[in-house]
Coordinates of C-alpha atoms and ligand atoms in Angstrom, one line a residue:
M1 CA 0.0 0.0 0.0
I2 CA 2.6 2.5 1.2
V3 CA 4.9 1.8 -1.6
E4 CA 2.1 2.2 -4.1
S5 CA 1.1 5.5 -2.6
I6 CA 4.6 6.9 -2.6
A7 CA 5.0 5.7 -6.2
G8 CA 1.7 7.4 -7.1
V9 CA 2.6 10.7 -5.5
L10 CA 6.1 10.8 -7.1
T11 CA 4.7 9.9 -10.5
V12 CA 2.4 12.8 -10.3
Y13 CA 5.2 15.1 -9.2
F14 CA 7.7 14.0 -11.8
L15 CA 5.5 13.4 -14.8
L16 CA 2.9 16.0 -14.5
G17 CA 4.5 18.5 -12.2
Q18 CA 1.1 19.0 -10.6
F19 CA 2.6 18.9 -7.1
V20 CA 3.1 22.6 -7.5
H21 CA -0.6 23.1 -7.6
I22 CA -1.4 20.6 -4.8
E23 CA 1.2 22.2 -2.5
R24 CA -0.2 25.6 -3.1
I25 CA -3.8 24.4 -2.5
V26 CA -2.9 22.6 0.7
K27 CA -1.0 25.7 2.0
K28 CA -4.0 27.9 1.2
L29 CA -6.6 25.6 2.7
L30 CA -4.7 24.7 5.9
P31 CA -5.9 27.6 8.1
Y32 CA -9.5 27.0 7.1
G33 CA -9.1 23.3 7.9
I34 CA -7.8 24.1 11.4
I35 CA -10.7 26.5 12.0
L36 CA -13.2 23.9 10.8
V37 CA -11.8 21.2 13.1
L38 CA -11.8 23.6 16.1
Y39 CA -15.4 24.6 15.4
L40 CA -16.6 21.0 15.1
R41 CA -14.9 20.1 18.4
W42 CA -16.5 23.1 20.1
V43 CA -19.9 22.0 18.9
Q44 CA -19.3 18.5 20.2
L45 CA -18.1 19.9 23.5
D46 CA -21.2 22.0 23.8
Q47 CA -23.4 19.0 23.2
G48 CA -21.5 17.0 25.8
L49 CA -20.3 14.5 23.2
I50 CA -16.7 14.8 24.3
K51 CA -15.1 15.1 27.7
H52 CA -11.3 15.1 27.0
S53 CA -9.0 17.5 25.2
L54 CA -7.2 16.3 22.1
L55 CA -4.0 16.1 24.1
E56 CA -5.5 13.9 26.8
M57 CA -7.1 11.7 24.2
T58 CA -3.9 11.5 22.3
L59 CA -1.9 10.5 25.4
A60 CA -4.5 7.8 26.3
K61 CA -4.5 6.5 22.8
C62 CA -0.7 6.6 22.8
R63 CA -0.7 4.3 25.8
T64 CA -3.1 1.9 24.2
Y65 CA -1.6 2.0 20.9
A66 CA 2.0 2.4 21.7
P67 CA 3.0 -0.7 19.7
I68 CA 1.0 0.4 16.7
A69 CA 2.4 4.0 17.1
T70 CA 5.9 2.6 17.0
F71 CA 5.0 0.7 13.9
V72 CA 3.5 3.8 12.3
A73 CA 6.4 6.0 13.3
G74 CA 8.7 3.5 11.8
D75 CA 6.8 3.6 8.5
A76 CA 6.7 7.4 8.6
I77 CA 10.4 7.6 9.0
V78 CA 10.9 5.3 6.0
I79 CA 8.4 7.3 3.9
I80 CA 10.0 10.6 4.8
T81 CA 13.5 9.2 4.2
V82 CA 12.4 7.9 0.8
I83 CA 10.8 11.2 -0.2
Q84 CA 13.9 13.1 1.0
L85 CA 16.3 10.8 -0.8
T86 CA 14.2 11.2 -4.0
Y87 CA 14.4 14.9 -3.6
I88 CA 18.2 14.7 -3.3
V89 CA 18.5 12.4 -6.3
F90 CA 16.2 14.6 -8.3
D91 CA 18.1 17.7 -7.3
Y92 CA 21.4 15.9 -8.2
L93 CA 20.0 14.9 -11.6
R94 CA 18.9 18.4 -12.2
K95 CA 22.3 19.8 -11.3
L96 CA 24.0 17.2 -13.3
R97 CA 21.9 18.2 -16.4
Y98 CA 21.4 21.8 -15.9
G99 CA 23.4 22.9 -12.9
L100 CA 26.9 24.5 -12.7
S101 CA 28.8 24.4 -15.9
K102 CA 32.4 23.4 -15.7
K103 CA 33.4 27.1 -15.9
Q104 CA 31.0 27.9 -13.1
A105 CA 32.3 25.1 -10.9
I106 CA 35.9 26.2 -11.5
N107 CA 34.8 29.7 -10.7
K108 CA 33.4 28.6 -7.4
L109 CA 36.5 26.7 -6.5
G110 CA 38.7 29.5 -7.6
N111 CA 36.8 32.1 -5.6
A112 CA 37.0 29.9 -2.5
A113 CA 40.7 29.3 -2.9
L114 CA 41.4 33.0 -3.4
A115 CA 39.3 33.9 -0.4
T116 CA 41.3 31.4 1.7
L117 CA 44.7 32.6 0.4
N118 CA 43.6 36.1 1.3
Y119 CA 43.9 35.1 5.0
I120 CA 47.7 34.8 4.6
P121 CA 49.2 38.2 5.5
M122 CA 52.1 38.0 3.0
L123 CA 49.8 37.1 0.2
Q124 CA 47.3 39.8 1.3
R125 CA 50.0 42.4 0.8
K126 CA 50.9 41.0 -2.6
V127 CA 47.2 40.9 -3.7
R128 CA 46.7 44.4 -2.5
S129 CA 49.6 45.8 -4.4
E130 CA 48.5 43.9 -7.6
I131 CA 45.0 45.4 -7.2
Q132 CA 46.5 48.8 -6.8
K133 CA 48.4 48.4 -10.0
I134 CA 45.3 47.3 -11.8
E135 CA 43.4 50.3 -10.3
K136 CA 46.1 52.7 -11.6
D137 CA 46.0 51.1 -15.1
I138 CA 42.2 51.4 -15.3
E139 CA 42.2 55.0 -14.0
H140 CA 44.8 55.9 -16.5
S141 CA 43.0 54.3 -19.5
I142 CA 39.7 56.0 -18.5
Q143 CA 41.3 59.4 -18.2
E144 CA 42.8 58.8 -21.7
Q145 CA 39.3 58.0 -22.9
G146 CA 37.8 61.0 -21.2
K147 CA 40.2 63.5 -22.8
S148 CA 38.1 66.0 -24.6
P149 CA 39.4 67.6 -27.8
V150 CA 39.3 71.0 -26.1
E151 CA 40.9 71.3 -22.7
F152 CA 38.5 72.2 -19.9
P153 CA 39.7 72.7 -16.4
K154 CA 38.2 70.1 -14.0
I155 CA 35.8 71.3 -11.4
Y156 CA 36.3 69.8 -7.9
E157 CA 33.9 71.9 -6.0
L158 CA 31.0 74.3 -6.5
P159 CA 32.3 77.5 -8.2
A160 CA 32.2 80.4 -5.7
K161 CA 30.7 82.6 -8.4
G162 CA 28.4 81.4 -11.1
K163 CA 29.2 81.7 -14.8
S164 CA 27.0 83.5 -17.4
P165 CA 24.6 81.2 -19.3
E166 CA 26.5 82.0 -22.5
E167 CA 29.7 80.8 -21.0
V168 CA 28.2 77.6 -19.6
L169 CA 26.6 76.8 -23.0
D170 CA 29.7 77.6 -24.9
T171 CA 31.7 75.1 -22.8
M172 CA 29.0 72.5 -23.2
T173 CA 28.7 73.0 -26.9
K174 CA 32.4 72.5 -27.4
M175 CA 32.3 69.4 -25.3
V176 CA 29.5 67.7 -27.1
K177 CA 30.8 68.6 -30.6
G178 CA 33.9 66.5 -30.0
E179 CA 31.7 63.5 -29.1
D180 CA 29.0 63.8 -31.8
A181 CA 31.3 62.7 -34.6
R182 CA 31.7 59.2 -33.2
W183 CA 28.1 58.1 -33.5
K184 CA 26.9 60.4 -36.3
D185 CA 28.9 58.4 -38.9
G186 CA 26.9 55.4 -38.0
L187 CA 29.7 53.2 -37.0
V188 CA 28.5 52.2 -33.5
S189 CA 26.5 49.1 -32.7
G190 CA 23.3 50.0 -31.0
A191 CA 23.8 53.1 -28.8
V192 CA 22.0 55.7 -31.0
Y193 CA 18.9 54.3 -32.5
H194 CA 17.6 57.1 -34.7
G195 CA 19.7 60.3 -34.5
E196 CA 18.5 62.2 -37.5
E197 CA 18.8 66.0 -37.1
A198 CA 15.1 66.8 -37.5
H199 CA 14.0 64.1 -35.1
L200 CA 16.5 65.2 -32.4
E201 CA 15.3 68.7 -32.8
L202 CA 11.7 67.6 -32.1
L203 CA 12.7 65.7 -29.0
N204 CA 14.7 68.6 -27.7
K205 CA 11.9 71.1 -28.3
A206 CA 9.3 68.8 -26.7
S207 CA 11.4 68.3 -23.6
S208 CA 12.3 71.9 -23.2
L209 CA 8.6 72.8 -23.4
F210 CA 8.0 70.5 -20.4
S211 CA 11.3 70.9 -18.6
V212 CA 9.8 71.9 -15.2
T213 CA 7.0 69.2 -15.2
N214 CA 6.7 66.3 -12.8
P215 CA 3.9 63.7 -13.3
L216 CA 3.9 63.1 -9.5
H217 CA 1.9 66.3 -9.3
A218 CA -1.0 65.2 -11.6
D219 CA -3.0 68.3 -10.5
L220 CA -0.3 70.7 -11.8
W221 CA 0.5 69.0 -15.1
P222 CA -2.4 67.0 -16.3
S223 CA -0.9 67.1 -19.8
V224 CA 2.3 65.1 -18.9
V225 CA 0.1 62.6 -17.0
R226 CA -1.8 62.2 -20.2
F227 CA 1.3 61.9 -22.3
E228 CA 2.4 59.0 -20.1
A229 CA -1.0 57.3 -20.3
E230 CA -1.1 57.7 -24.1
V231 CA 2.5 56.4 -24.5
I232 CA 1.4 53.3 -22.5
A233 CA -1.8 52.9 -24.5
M234 CA 0.0 53.2 -27.8
T235 CA 2.6 50.6 -26.8
A236 CA 0.0 48.3 -25.3
S237 CA -2.0 48.4 -28.5
M238 CA 1.0 47.1 -30.4
M239 CA 1.5 44.2 -28.0
S240 CA -2.0 43.3 -26.7
G241 CA -3.0 40.8 -29.3
G242 CA -6.4 42.3 -29.2
S243 CA -6.9 42.1 -25.4
P244 CA -8.4 45.2 -23.9
D245 CA -7.0 44.3 -20.5
V246 CA -3.3 44.9 -21.3
C247 CA -2.0 47.9 -19.3
G248 CA 1.3 49.2 -18.0
T249 CA 3.4 52.0 -16.6
L250 CA 6.2 54.2 -17.9
S251 CA 9.6 53.6 -16.4
S252 CA 13.1 55.2 -16.7
G253 CA 14.5 52.5 -18.9
G254 CA 14.7 48.8 -19.8
T255 CA 16.4 47.9 -16.5
E256 CA 13.7 49.6 -14.4
S257 CA 11.0 47.9 -16.4
I258 CA 12.5 44.5 -15.8
V259 CA 13.1 45.3 -12.1
L260 CA 9.4 46.3 -11.8
A261 CA 8.1 43.2 -13.6
T262 CA 10.1 41.1 -11.2
K263 CA 8.9 43.0 -8.1
T264 CA 5.3 42.7 -9.4
H265 CA 5.5 38.9 -9.8
R266 CA 7.2 38.6 -6.4
D267 CA 4.3 40.5 -4.7
W268 CA 1.6 38.8 -6.8
F269 CA 2.8 35.3 -5.9
R270 CA 3.4 36.2 -2.3
H271 CA -0.2 37.4 -2.1
D272 CA -1.9 34.6 -4.1
H273 CA 0.3 31.6 -3.1
N274 CA 2.2 32.7 0.0
I275 CA 5.5 32.2 -1.7
T276 CA 8.2 33.7 0.5
A277 CA 11.3 32.1 -1.2
P278 CA 10.6 33.0 -4.8
E279 CA 12.6 31.7 -7.8
V280 CA 12.9 33.0 -11.3
I281 CA 14.1 30.9 -14.3
A282 CA 16.0 32.7 -17.1
A283 CA 18.3 31.6 -19.9
V284 CA 22.1 32.5 -19.7
T285 CA 21.4 34.9 -22.6
A286 CA 18.8 36.9 -20.6
H287 CA 19.8 40.5 -20.1
A288 CA 21.9 41.2 -17.0
A289 CA 19.0 43.3 -15.7
I290 CA 17.2 40.2 -14.5
D291 CA 20.4 39.2 -12.5
K292 CA 20.3 42.7 -11.0
A293 CA 16.6 42.6 -10.2
C294 CA 16.9 39.2 -8.5
D295 CA 20.0 40.4 -6.6
M296 CA 18.1 43.5 -5.4
F297 CA 15.1 41.5 -4.2
G298 CA 16.9 38.4 -2.8
I299 CA 15.2 36.2 -5.4
K300 CA 16.8 32.9 -6.4
L301 CA 17.7 33.1 -10.1
I302 CA 18.1 29.8 -11.9
K303 CA 20.0 30.1 -15.1
V304 CA 19.3 27.6 -17.8
P305 CA 21.3 27.0 -20.9
V306 CA 20.3 27.8 -24.5
D307 CA 20.3 25.3 -27.4
P308 CA 23.8 25.5 -28.8
V309 CA 22.5 25.7 -32.4
T310 CA 19.4 27.9 -32.2
F311 CA 20.5 30.0 -29.1
Q312 CA 16.9 29.8 -27.8
I313 CA 16.2 29.0 -24.2
D314 CA 16.3 25.2 -23.5
L315 CA 12.7 24.3 -22.8
K316 CA 13.5 21.0 -21.1
A317 CA 15.8 22.8 -18.7
V318 CA 13.0 25.2 -17.9
Q319 CA 10.6 22.4 -17.0
W320 CA 13.2 20.6 -15.0
N321 CA 13.8 23.6 -12.9
I322 CA 10.2 24.6 -12.0
T323 CA 9.4 24.1 -8.4
A324 CA 6.5 25.2 -6.0
N325 CA 8.5 28.4 -5.5
T326 CA 8.8 29.4 -9.2
I327 CA 7.1 32.8 -9.8
M328 CA 8.3 33.7 -13.3
I329 CA 10.0 32.5 -16.4
Y330 CA 12.0 35.2 -18.2
S331 CA 12.2 35.1 -22.0
S332 CA 13.6 37.5 -24.6
A333 CA 12.3 38.7 -28.0
P334 CA 15.0 39.1 -29.0
N335 CA 17.9 38.6 -26.6
F336 CA 20.8 41.1 -26.6
P337 CA 23.8 38.8 -27.3
Q338 CA 22.7 36.7 -30.4
G339 CA 19.5 38.5 -31.2
T340 CA 17.5 35.3 -31.3
I341 CA 13.9 35.0 -30.2
D342 CA 13.0 32.4 -27.5
D343 CA 10.2 29.9 -28.3
I344 CA 7.7 32.0 -26.4
E345 CA 4.7 30.1 -27.6
A346 CA 6.1 26.9 -25.9
L347 CA 7.0 28.9 -22.8
S348 CA 3.5 30.3 -22.7
A349 CA 2.1 26.8 -22.7
I350 CA 4.5 25.8 -19.9
A351 CA 3.7 28.9 -17.8
T352 CA -0.1 28.3 -18.2
R353 CA 0.2 24.7 -17.2
Y354 CA 2.2 25.3 -14.1
G355 CA 0.4 28.5 -13.1
I356 CA 3.5 30.7 -13.1
G357 CA 4.3 34.1 -14.7
L358 CA 6.1 34.7 -18.0
H359 CA 8.0 37.9 -18.7
V360 CA 8.9 38.8 -22.3
D361 CA 11.9 41.1 -22.5
A362 CA 11.1 43.0 -25.7
C363 CA 13.3 46.0 -24.6
L364 CA 15.2 45.7 -27.9
G365 CA 12.4 44.2 -30.1
G366 CA 9.3 46.0 -28.8
F367 CA 9.4 48.7 -31.5
V368 CA 10.8 46.6 -34.3
L369 CA 9.1 43.1 -34.2
P370 CA 5.5 44.3 -34.5
F371 CA 6.4 46.4 -37.6
A372 CA 8.6 43.7 -39.1
R373 CA 5.6 41.3 -38.7
D374 CA 3.4 43.8 -40.5
L375 CA 5.9 44.1 -43.3
G376 CA 5.4 40.4 -43.9
I377 CA 8.6 39.1 -42.3
P378 CA 7.7 35.7 -40.8
L379 CA 8.1 35.9 -37.0
P380 CA 7.0 33.7 -34.1
K381 CA 4.4 35.0 -31.6
F382 CA 5.9 36.9 -28.8
D383 CA 3.3 39.1 -27.1
F384 CA 0.0 39.0 -25.2
S385 CA -1.7 37.1 -28.0
L386 CA -0.1 34.2 -26.1
P387 CA -2.2 33.4 -22.9
G388 CA 0.8 32.6 -20.7
V389 CA 2.5 36.0 -21.1
T390 CA 2.0 38.0 -17.9
S391 CA 4.4 41.0 -18.5
M392 CA 6.5 42.6 -21.1
S393 CA 9.2 45.3 -21.3
C394 CA 9.4 47.5 -24.3
D395 CA 12.0 50.3 -24.6
T396 CA 10.7 53.5 -26.0
H397 CA 14.3 54.9 -25.6
K398 CA 15.7 52.3 -28.0
Y399 CA 13.7 51.7 -31.2
G400 CA 10.8 53.9 -30.0
Y401 CA 13.4 56.6 -30.9
A402 CA 12.6 58.7 -27.8
S403 CA 15.3 60.4 -25.7
K404 CA 17.1 58.2 -23.2
G405 CA 15.2 57.6 -20.0
T406 CA 11.9 56.0 -20.9
S407 CA 10.6 52.4 -21.3
V408 CA 7.2 50.8 -20.9
V409 CA 6.4 47.8 -18.7
L410 CA 3.2 46.1 -19.7
Y411 CA 0.9 43.6 -17.8
K412 CA -1.7 41.1 -18.9
N413 CA -4.3 43.0 -16.7
K414 CA -4.8 45.6 -14.1
A415 CA -5.1 43.1 -11.2
I416 CA -1.4 42.1 -11.9
R417 CA -0.3 45.7 -12.4
R418 CA -1.6 46.7 -9.0
F419 CA 1.1 44.6 -7.3
Q420 CA 3.7 47.0 -8.8
Y421 CA 2.4 50.1 -7.0
F422 CA 3.6 51.4 -3.7
A423 CA 0.9 52.9 -1.4
F424 CA 1.4 54.3 2.1
S425 CA -1.3 55.9 4.1
D426 CA 0.6 56.6 7.4
W427 CA 3.3 59.0 6.3
T428 CA 3.3 62.3 8.2
G429 CA 4.1 63.9 4.8
G430 CA 0.6 63.0 3.6
L431 CA -1.1 60.1 1.7
Y432 CA 1.5 58.7 -0.7
A433 CA 1.5 56.4 -3.7
T434 CA 3.7 55.9 -6.7
P435 CA 3.5 53.5 -9.6
T436 CA 7.2 53.0 -10.2
I437 CA 10.6 53.1 -8.3
A438 CA 11.1 56.9 -8.6
G439 CA 9.2 59.5 -6.7
S440 CA 9.5 62.7 -8.7
R441 CA 9.8 61.9 -12.4
P442 CA 11.0 63.9 -15.4
G443 CA 7.9 65.0 -17.3
A444 CA 10.2 66.3 -20.0
L445 CA 11.2 62.8 -21.0
S446 CA 7.6 61.6 -21.1
A447 CA 6.8 64.6 -23.4
A448 CA 9.8 63.8 -25.7
C449 CA 8.7 60.2 -25.8
W450 CA 5.2 61.1 -26.7
A451 CA 6.4 63.5 -29.4
S452 CA 8.6 60.8 -30.9
M453 CA 5.8 58.2 -31.1
V454 CA 3.2 60.6 -32.4
K455 CA 5.6 62.1 -35.0
M456 CA 6.7 58.7 -36.2
G457 CA 3.3 57.1 -36.4
K458 CA 3.0 53.5 -37.6
E459 CA 4.0 54.6 -41.1
G460 CA 7.3 56.1 -39.8
Y461 CA 8.2 53.1 -37.7
M462 CA 7.4 50.8 -40.7
E463 CA 9.7 52.7 -42.9
K464 CA 12.6 52.7 -40.5
T465 CA 12.0 49.0 -39.7
K466 CA 12.1 48.2 -43.4
G467 CA 15.4 50.0 -43.8
I468 CA 16.8 48.2 -40.7
M469 CA 15.7 44.8 -41.8
E470 CA 17.0 45.2 -45.3
T471 CA 20.4 46.2 -43.8
V472 CA 20.3 43.2 -41.5
A473 CA 19.6 41.0 -44.5
I474 CA 22.6 42.4 -46.4
I475 CA 24.9 42.0 -43.4
K476 CA 23.7 38.4 -42.8
K477 CA 24.3 37.4 -46.4
G478 CA 27.7 39.2 -46.4
I479 CA 28.9 37.4 -43.3
K480 CA 27.7 34.0 -44.6
S481 CA 29.9 34.6 -47.7
I482 CA 33.1 35.1 -45.5
K483 CA 34.3 31.6 -45.1
E484 CA 36.3 32.3 -41.9
L485 CA 33.1 33.5 -40.1
Y486 CA 29.8 31.9 -39.0
I487 CA 26.6 33.4 -37.7
L488 CA 25.4 32.3 -34.2
G489 CA 21.8 31.1 -34.1
N490 CA 19.1 32.3 -36.5
P491 CA 18.9 36.1 -35.9
Q492 CA 15.4 37.1 -36.8
A493 CA 15.6 40.7 -35.6
M494 CA 18.2 43.5 -35.8
V495 CA 21.1 41.9 -34.0
V496 CA 23.6 39.9 -36.1
C497 CA 26.1 37.9 -34.0
F498 CA 29.1 36.2 -35.5
G499 CA 32.1 34.1 -34.5
S500 CA 35.0 32.3 -36.1
N501 CA 36.6 28.8 -35.9
E502 CA 39.9 30.1 -37.4
F503 CA 40.8 32.8 -34.8
N504 CA 39.6 34.7 -31.8
I505 CA 36.9 36.8 -33.2
L506 CA 37.7 39.6 -30.8
K507 CA 40.7 40.3 -32.9
V508 CA 38.4 41.2 -35.8
S509 CA 36.5 43.6 -33.5
D510 CA 39.8 45.1 -32.5
H511 CA 40.7 45.8 -36.1
M512 CA 37.2 47.0 -36.8
S513 CA 37.6 49.6 -34.1
K514 CA 40.8 50.7 -35.9
L515 CA 38.6 51.2 -39.0
G516 CA 36.2 53.3 -36.9
W517 CA 33.6 50.6 -36.1
S518 CA 32.5 50.0 -32.6
L519 CA 31.0 46.5 -32.1
N520 CA 29.9 44.6 -29.0
A521 CA 32.2 41.9 -27.6
L522 CA 30.3 38.8 -26.2
Q523 CA 31.4 35.8 -24.1
H524 CA 30.5 32.2 -23.5
P525 CA 30.9 31.6 -26.4
T526 CA 33.2 34.4 -27.6
A527 CA 31.5 36.3 -30.4
V528 CA 30.9 39.8 -31.7
H529 CA 27.7 41.4 -32.7
I530 CA 26.3 44.5 -34.5
C531 CA 23.0 45.9 -33.4
V532 CA 21.6 47.5 -36.5
T533 CA 19.9 50.9 -36.1
V534 CA 18.6 53.7 -38.3
R535 CA 22.2 55.0 -38.3
H536 CA 23.2 51.9 -40.4
I537 CA 20.5 52.0 -43.0
G538 CA 22.3 52.0 -46.4
K539 CA 25.7 51.2 -44.8
G540 CA 25.5 47.4 -44.9
E541 CA 28.1 47.2 -47.7
K542 CA 30.4 49.7 -46.0
F543 CA 30.2 47.5 -42.9
L544 CA 31.0 44.3 -44.9
A545 CA 33.9 46.0 -46.7
A546 CA 35.4 46.9 -43.3
L547 CA 34.7 43.4 -42.0
R548 CA 36.4 41.7 -45.0
E549 CA 39.4 43.9 -44.5
A550 CA 39.6 43.1 -40.8
V551 CA 39.3 39.3 -41.4
E552 CA 42.1 39.5 -44.0
V553 CA 44.4 41.3 -41.6
V554 CA 43.7 38.9 -38.8
M555 CA 44.2 35.9 -41.1
K556 CA 47.8 37.1 -41.7
D557 CA 48.5 36.2 -38.0
P558 CA 45.5 34.2 -36.7
Q559 CA 47.2 33.1 -33.5
G560 CA 48.5 36.6 -32.6
K561 CA 47.8 38.3 -29.3
L562 CA 44.7 40.2 -28.3
S563 CA 45.0 43.9 -27.8
G564 CA 43.0 46.9 -26.7
G565 CA 39.6 46.3 -25.1
S566 CA 39.6 42.6 -26.2
A567 CA 42.6 41.9 -24.1
I568 CA 40.4 42.4 -21.0
Y569 CA 37.9 39.8 -22.2
G570 CA 40.8 37.5 -22.9
M571 CA 42.1 37.9 -19.4
A572 CA 38.7 37.7 -17.8
S573 CA 38.0 34.3 -19.4
T574 CA 41.0 32.8 -17.6
M575 CA 40.1 34.2 -14.1
P576 CA 37.4 33.2 -11.6
A577 CA 34.4 35.5 -11.3
G578 CA 35.3 37.0 -8.0
P579 CA 38.5 39.0 -9.0
V580 CA 36.9 39.9 -12.4
E581 CA 33.9 41.4 -10.6
D582 CA 36.4 43.2 -8.2
I583 CA 38.0 44.7 -11.3
L584 CA 34.6 45.7 -12.7
R585 CA 34.0 47.6 -9.4
I586 CA 37.3 49.3 -9.6
Y587 CA 36.5 50.3 -13.2
T588 CA 33.2 51.7 -11.9
D589 CA 35.1 53.7 -9.2
A590 CA 37.3 55.1 -11.9
T591 CA 34.4 56.3 -14.0
L592 CA 33.1 58.2 -11.0
S593 CA 36.3 59.9 -10.1
L594 CA 37.7 63.0 -11.8
Ligands
PLP1 C1 18.9 47.3 -23.6 C2 18.3 46.1 -23.1 C3 17.8 45.9 -21.8 C4 18.0 46.9 -20.7 O1 17.7 48.2 -21.0 P1 18.4 49.5 -20.4 O2 17.5 50.5 -21.0 O3 19.8 49.6 -20.9 O4 18.2 49.5 -18.9 C5 17.1 44.8 -21.5 N1 17.0 43.8 -22.4 C6 17.5 43.8 -23.6 C7 17.3 42.7 -24.6 C8 18.2 45.0 -24.0 O5 18.7 45.1 -25.3

């Protein structure tokens, strides 16, 4: 009997994964069950049907049934042990299949070893002097980078006397002139998504009109509040799949949208299912913003691999890692590194079946994919037309062509969105509620964002998307014709990622930067990508010419050393994560010092 019951329960758990539901239902019903039992006991006591407390009865029963109790306890121990052992085996299998990669394991060991060595005073000194050397190097290289073409004296404290507006603007104009040239030629991957003169002028005028506004004061500036609502409505209408319930909020950027979606799922599942140790599942290709969000909220983030050929999230790995504590699966449309779109239709089915959330990171794709689809480019489903999708992030400040500082986070319905809000009624400063992380918000940016979307219109976005997708097609075809290179995955959007079996591809990006092109370096696996924007329209052949030249140069000495920025990636790949992250913090220090 017992063996059959255990087998039955485990079959349900492993094969159907329904244990998640049962556990949640039991947790929810438990308090009501206790109240019901107490009530029934009270009624029986009232009617004189019982004379002893449960404890007395239990003790009496224990005495009578001691031998049976021993027997039952023995069985219970065995049952629990078997279940625990099964959990351990299951966990081991999961780790074996989808746990630490070799690199991660080495990382862990390396970090532990370094931490131990750090206790030895002699080594401590050595490490410290090494770190100081690295600090100096980094500071030096940043200062080199920060050198403006015109010399401006550095300001270390508030000037005693103010300068005239003309003088201030004159300095600033000279500063920005030196920096404009870099992106205006269209040689930078991503970074500037539109950048045409007339468009920039509109954004600047719109934000200057509303430069004092703050949507926190809805009574003072109803128009910026309306801009926000309209930006959200316009974005929702592109993604809703026809559902009138899709809604959202305006945030300061992709990262905040992702942080907010994570917070919303955390609070939603805590409220509905009492989950206090939440877990999120994301592919290794997910944007680092999800790592940051989980880090901020103390959420366990389970990273699963991607298919080595398609670079889409491994669906089996996702299913293997779902537990009763899973609140959200994170997917990308497309992801940043390879520009591939996860199988969101399949993820939606999984999310629906297990009753968990599904976030679609369309930070990059939000304002490209819907228009590409309408242009007739075959694309998989990725939005709220899929029933499992519970939230999405769409960056207006990328392909929405707005000024930096806005993004939209969307939800399946208002009930979910409400978990994002903060409301506090007891503050001595008054009744307080905010929709996002910020308190005061820049109405100027909402105004510029609104201006961008209304000026572009669907027609404008379609036209730019057409140009971008044509450029992507040219670049893809060109790279395929270079025999030393290969494309990673099947890029369906505006990112094209490539690598090489002949040499370290970072050498190509090094040489490309000598030719004035700034590409993105990627790791695990080592690759390079270009994120095609409006700046690249019509420059596909120019890019390919530079790429061919770079490959030719590298092929003259394919085993040569890495230089420039790539050398850092080369070094990082040989070190455990701890020291690399220390160096990243040192780098951040350096960017913040004069
Ligand atoms: C840019 C980007 C983000 C984060 O956006 P920020 O605006 O930089 O905070 C998230 N996901 C993807 C895929 C992105 O490309």
